Tab-separated table of C-alpha atoms in Angstrom:
chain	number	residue	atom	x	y	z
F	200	UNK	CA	53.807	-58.238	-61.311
F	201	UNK	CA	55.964	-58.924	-57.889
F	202	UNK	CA	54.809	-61.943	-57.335
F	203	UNK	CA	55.793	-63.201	-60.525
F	204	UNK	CA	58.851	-62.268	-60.411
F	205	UNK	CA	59.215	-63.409	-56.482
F	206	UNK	CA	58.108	-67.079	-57.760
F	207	UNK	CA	60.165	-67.256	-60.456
F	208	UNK	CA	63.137	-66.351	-58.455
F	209	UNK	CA	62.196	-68.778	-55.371
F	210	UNK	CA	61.967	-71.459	-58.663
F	211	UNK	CA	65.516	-70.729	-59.695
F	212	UNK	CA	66.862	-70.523	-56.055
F	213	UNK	CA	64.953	-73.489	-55.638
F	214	UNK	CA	66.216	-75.424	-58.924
F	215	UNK	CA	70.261	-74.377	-58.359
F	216	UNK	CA	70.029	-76.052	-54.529
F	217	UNK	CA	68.820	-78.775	-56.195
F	218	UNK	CA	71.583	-78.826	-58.652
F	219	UNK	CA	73.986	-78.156	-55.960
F	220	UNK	CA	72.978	-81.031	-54.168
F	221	UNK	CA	73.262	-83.342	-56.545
F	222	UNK	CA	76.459	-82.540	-57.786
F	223	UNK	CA	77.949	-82.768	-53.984
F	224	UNK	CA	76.814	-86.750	-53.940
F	225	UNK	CA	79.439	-88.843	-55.430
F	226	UNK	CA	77.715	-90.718	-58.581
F	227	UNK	CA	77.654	-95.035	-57.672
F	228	UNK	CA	80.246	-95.477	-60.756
F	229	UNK	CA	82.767	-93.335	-59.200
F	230	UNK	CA	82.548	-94.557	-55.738
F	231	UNK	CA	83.318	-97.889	-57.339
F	232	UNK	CA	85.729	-97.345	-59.510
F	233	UNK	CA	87.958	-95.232	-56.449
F	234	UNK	CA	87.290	-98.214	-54.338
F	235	UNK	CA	88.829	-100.400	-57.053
F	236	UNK	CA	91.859	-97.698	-57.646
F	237	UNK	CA	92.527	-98.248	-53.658
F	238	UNK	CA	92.397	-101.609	-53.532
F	239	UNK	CA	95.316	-101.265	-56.162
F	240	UNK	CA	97.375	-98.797	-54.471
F	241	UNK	CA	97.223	-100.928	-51.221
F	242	UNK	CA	98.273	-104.153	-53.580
F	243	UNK	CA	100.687	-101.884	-55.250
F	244	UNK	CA	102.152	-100.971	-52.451
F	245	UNK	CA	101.917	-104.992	-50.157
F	246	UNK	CA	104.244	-105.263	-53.156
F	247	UNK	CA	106.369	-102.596	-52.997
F	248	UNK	CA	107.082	-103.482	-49.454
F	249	UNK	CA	107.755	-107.281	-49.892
F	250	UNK	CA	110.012	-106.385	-52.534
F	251	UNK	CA	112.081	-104.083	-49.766
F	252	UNK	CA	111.995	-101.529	-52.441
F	253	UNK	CA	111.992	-98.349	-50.584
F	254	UNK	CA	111.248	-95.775	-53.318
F	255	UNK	CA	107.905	-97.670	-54.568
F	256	UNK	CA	107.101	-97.705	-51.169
F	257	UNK	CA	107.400	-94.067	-50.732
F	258	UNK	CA	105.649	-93.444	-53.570
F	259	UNK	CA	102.793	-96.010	-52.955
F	260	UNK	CA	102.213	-94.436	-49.563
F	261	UNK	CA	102.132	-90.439	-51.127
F	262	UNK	CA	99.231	-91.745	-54.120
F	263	UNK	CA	97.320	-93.940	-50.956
F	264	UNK	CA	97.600	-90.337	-48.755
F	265	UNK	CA	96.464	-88.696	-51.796
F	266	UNK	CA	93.202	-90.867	-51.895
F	267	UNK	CA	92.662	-90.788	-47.976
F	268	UNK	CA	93.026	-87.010	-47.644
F	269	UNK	CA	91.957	-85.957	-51.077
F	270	UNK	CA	91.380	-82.241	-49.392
F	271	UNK	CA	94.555	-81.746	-47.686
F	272	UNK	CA	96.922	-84.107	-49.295
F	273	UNK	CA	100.009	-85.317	-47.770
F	274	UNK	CA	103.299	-84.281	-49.995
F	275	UNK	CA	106.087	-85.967	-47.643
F	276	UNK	CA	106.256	-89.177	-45.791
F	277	UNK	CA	106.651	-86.376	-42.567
F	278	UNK	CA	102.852	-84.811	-43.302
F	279	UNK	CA	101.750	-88.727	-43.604
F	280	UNK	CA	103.441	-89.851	-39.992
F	281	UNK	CA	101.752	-87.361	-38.211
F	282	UNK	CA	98.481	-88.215	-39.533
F	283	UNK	CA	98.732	-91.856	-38.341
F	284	UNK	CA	99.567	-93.901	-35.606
F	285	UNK	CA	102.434	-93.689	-33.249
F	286	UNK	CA	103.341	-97.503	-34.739
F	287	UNK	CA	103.185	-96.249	-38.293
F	288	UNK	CA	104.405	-92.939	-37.508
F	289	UNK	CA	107.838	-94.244	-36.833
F	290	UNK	CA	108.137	-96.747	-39.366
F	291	UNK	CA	107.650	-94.239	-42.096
F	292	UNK	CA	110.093	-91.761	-40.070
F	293	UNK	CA	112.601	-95.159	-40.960
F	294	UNK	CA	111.943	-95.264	-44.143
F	295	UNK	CA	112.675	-91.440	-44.807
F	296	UNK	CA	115.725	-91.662	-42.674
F	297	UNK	CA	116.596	-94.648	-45.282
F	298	UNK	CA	115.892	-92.694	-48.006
F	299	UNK	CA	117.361	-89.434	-46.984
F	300	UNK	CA	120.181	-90.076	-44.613
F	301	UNK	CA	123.682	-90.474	-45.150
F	302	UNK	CA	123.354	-94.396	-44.143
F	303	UNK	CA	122.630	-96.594	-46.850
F	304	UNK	CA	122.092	-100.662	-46.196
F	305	UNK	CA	119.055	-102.391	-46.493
F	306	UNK	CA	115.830	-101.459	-45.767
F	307	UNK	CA	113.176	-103.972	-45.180
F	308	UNK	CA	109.242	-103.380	-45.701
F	309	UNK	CA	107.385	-106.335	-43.787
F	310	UNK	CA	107.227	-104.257	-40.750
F	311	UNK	CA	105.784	-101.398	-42.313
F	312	UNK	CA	103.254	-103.080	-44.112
F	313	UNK	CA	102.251	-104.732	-40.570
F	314	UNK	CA	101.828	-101.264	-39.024
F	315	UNK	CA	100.145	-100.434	-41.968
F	316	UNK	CA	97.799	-103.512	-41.900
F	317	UNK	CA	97.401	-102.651	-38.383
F	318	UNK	CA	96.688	-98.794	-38.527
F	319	UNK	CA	93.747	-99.690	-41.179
F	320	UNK	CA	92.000	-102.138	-39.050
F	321	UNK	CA	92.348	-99.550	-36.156
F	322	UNK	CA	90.402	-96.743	-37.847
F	323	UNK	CA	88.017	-99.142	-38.707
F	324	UNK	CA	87.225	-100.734	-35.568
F	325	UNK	CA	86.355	-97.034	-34.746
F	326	UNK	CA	83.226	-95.741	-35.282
F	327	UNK	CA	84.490	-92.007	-35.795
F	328	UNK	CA	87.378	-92.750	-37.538
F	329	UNK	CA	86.401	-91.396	-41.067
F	330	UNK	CA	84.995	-88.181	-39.536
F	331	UNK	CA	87.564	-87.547	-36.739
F	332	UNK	CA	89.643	-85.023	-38.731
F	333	UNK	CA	88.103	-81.685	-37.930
F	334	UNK	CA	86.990	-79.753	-40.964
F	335	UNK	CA	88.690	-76.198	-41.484
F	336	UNK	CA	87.529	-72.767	-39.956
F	337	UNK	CA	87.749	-70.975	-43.490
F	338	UNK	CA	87.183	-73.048	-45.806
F	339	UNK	CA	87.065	-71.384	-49.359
């Protein structure tokens, strides 16, 4: 009677790795359709920043960090600088000084959409870029 019972648990260990598996892979559909929502954000925000309009820009860049880093998602410009480029880094440290400090004026975009431009063709010329962020010790 054991063995029976052995097989039919190796069959359901068996059948729930399986399942497990499968439900790890990203289906085709969805793989397109969050390329597609990038490719918005990134337009969403080009025009944010040509229009010099700091607050879109802020909030383009949190929903783009939200897609990059779906794990550990940025919630402040600050968590997004120090995941980026010295370039960027400091162009988004502007634009929260605009936004937050006590001196108003104008604030214009071009150059952060440059370093932005310039920080995505970066991490792809890399071959480790997309897997250069180590994972965490504990992860629950």
């Amino acid at each position: 009677m054991w063995p029976w019972i052995s097989t039919a648990l190796a069959l359901l260990w068996l059948v729930t790795v399986l399942a497990w598996w499968r439900s790890r892979r990203p289906l085709p559909a969805q793989a397109d359709d969050r390329v597609q929502r990038m490719g918005q954000v990134r337009r969403d925000l080009e025009q944010a920043c040509q229009r010099n309009d700091a607050v879109a820009t802020k909030e383009g860049l949190l929903r783009w960090a939200g897609m990059r880093w779906q794990e550990h998602v940025p919630r402040s410009l600050g968590e997004i600088a120090t995941r980026c480029g010295t370039v960027l880094a400091e162009h988004l440290r502007m634009l929260d000084l605009h936004l937050y400090g006590r001196h108003g004026g104008q604030w214009h975009g071009a150059a952060l959409w440059e370093a932005f431009v310039a920080e995505g063709k970066a991490n792809q010329s890399r071959p480790d870029a997309a897997g250069s962020e180590l994972e965490p010790l504990n992860r629950i």
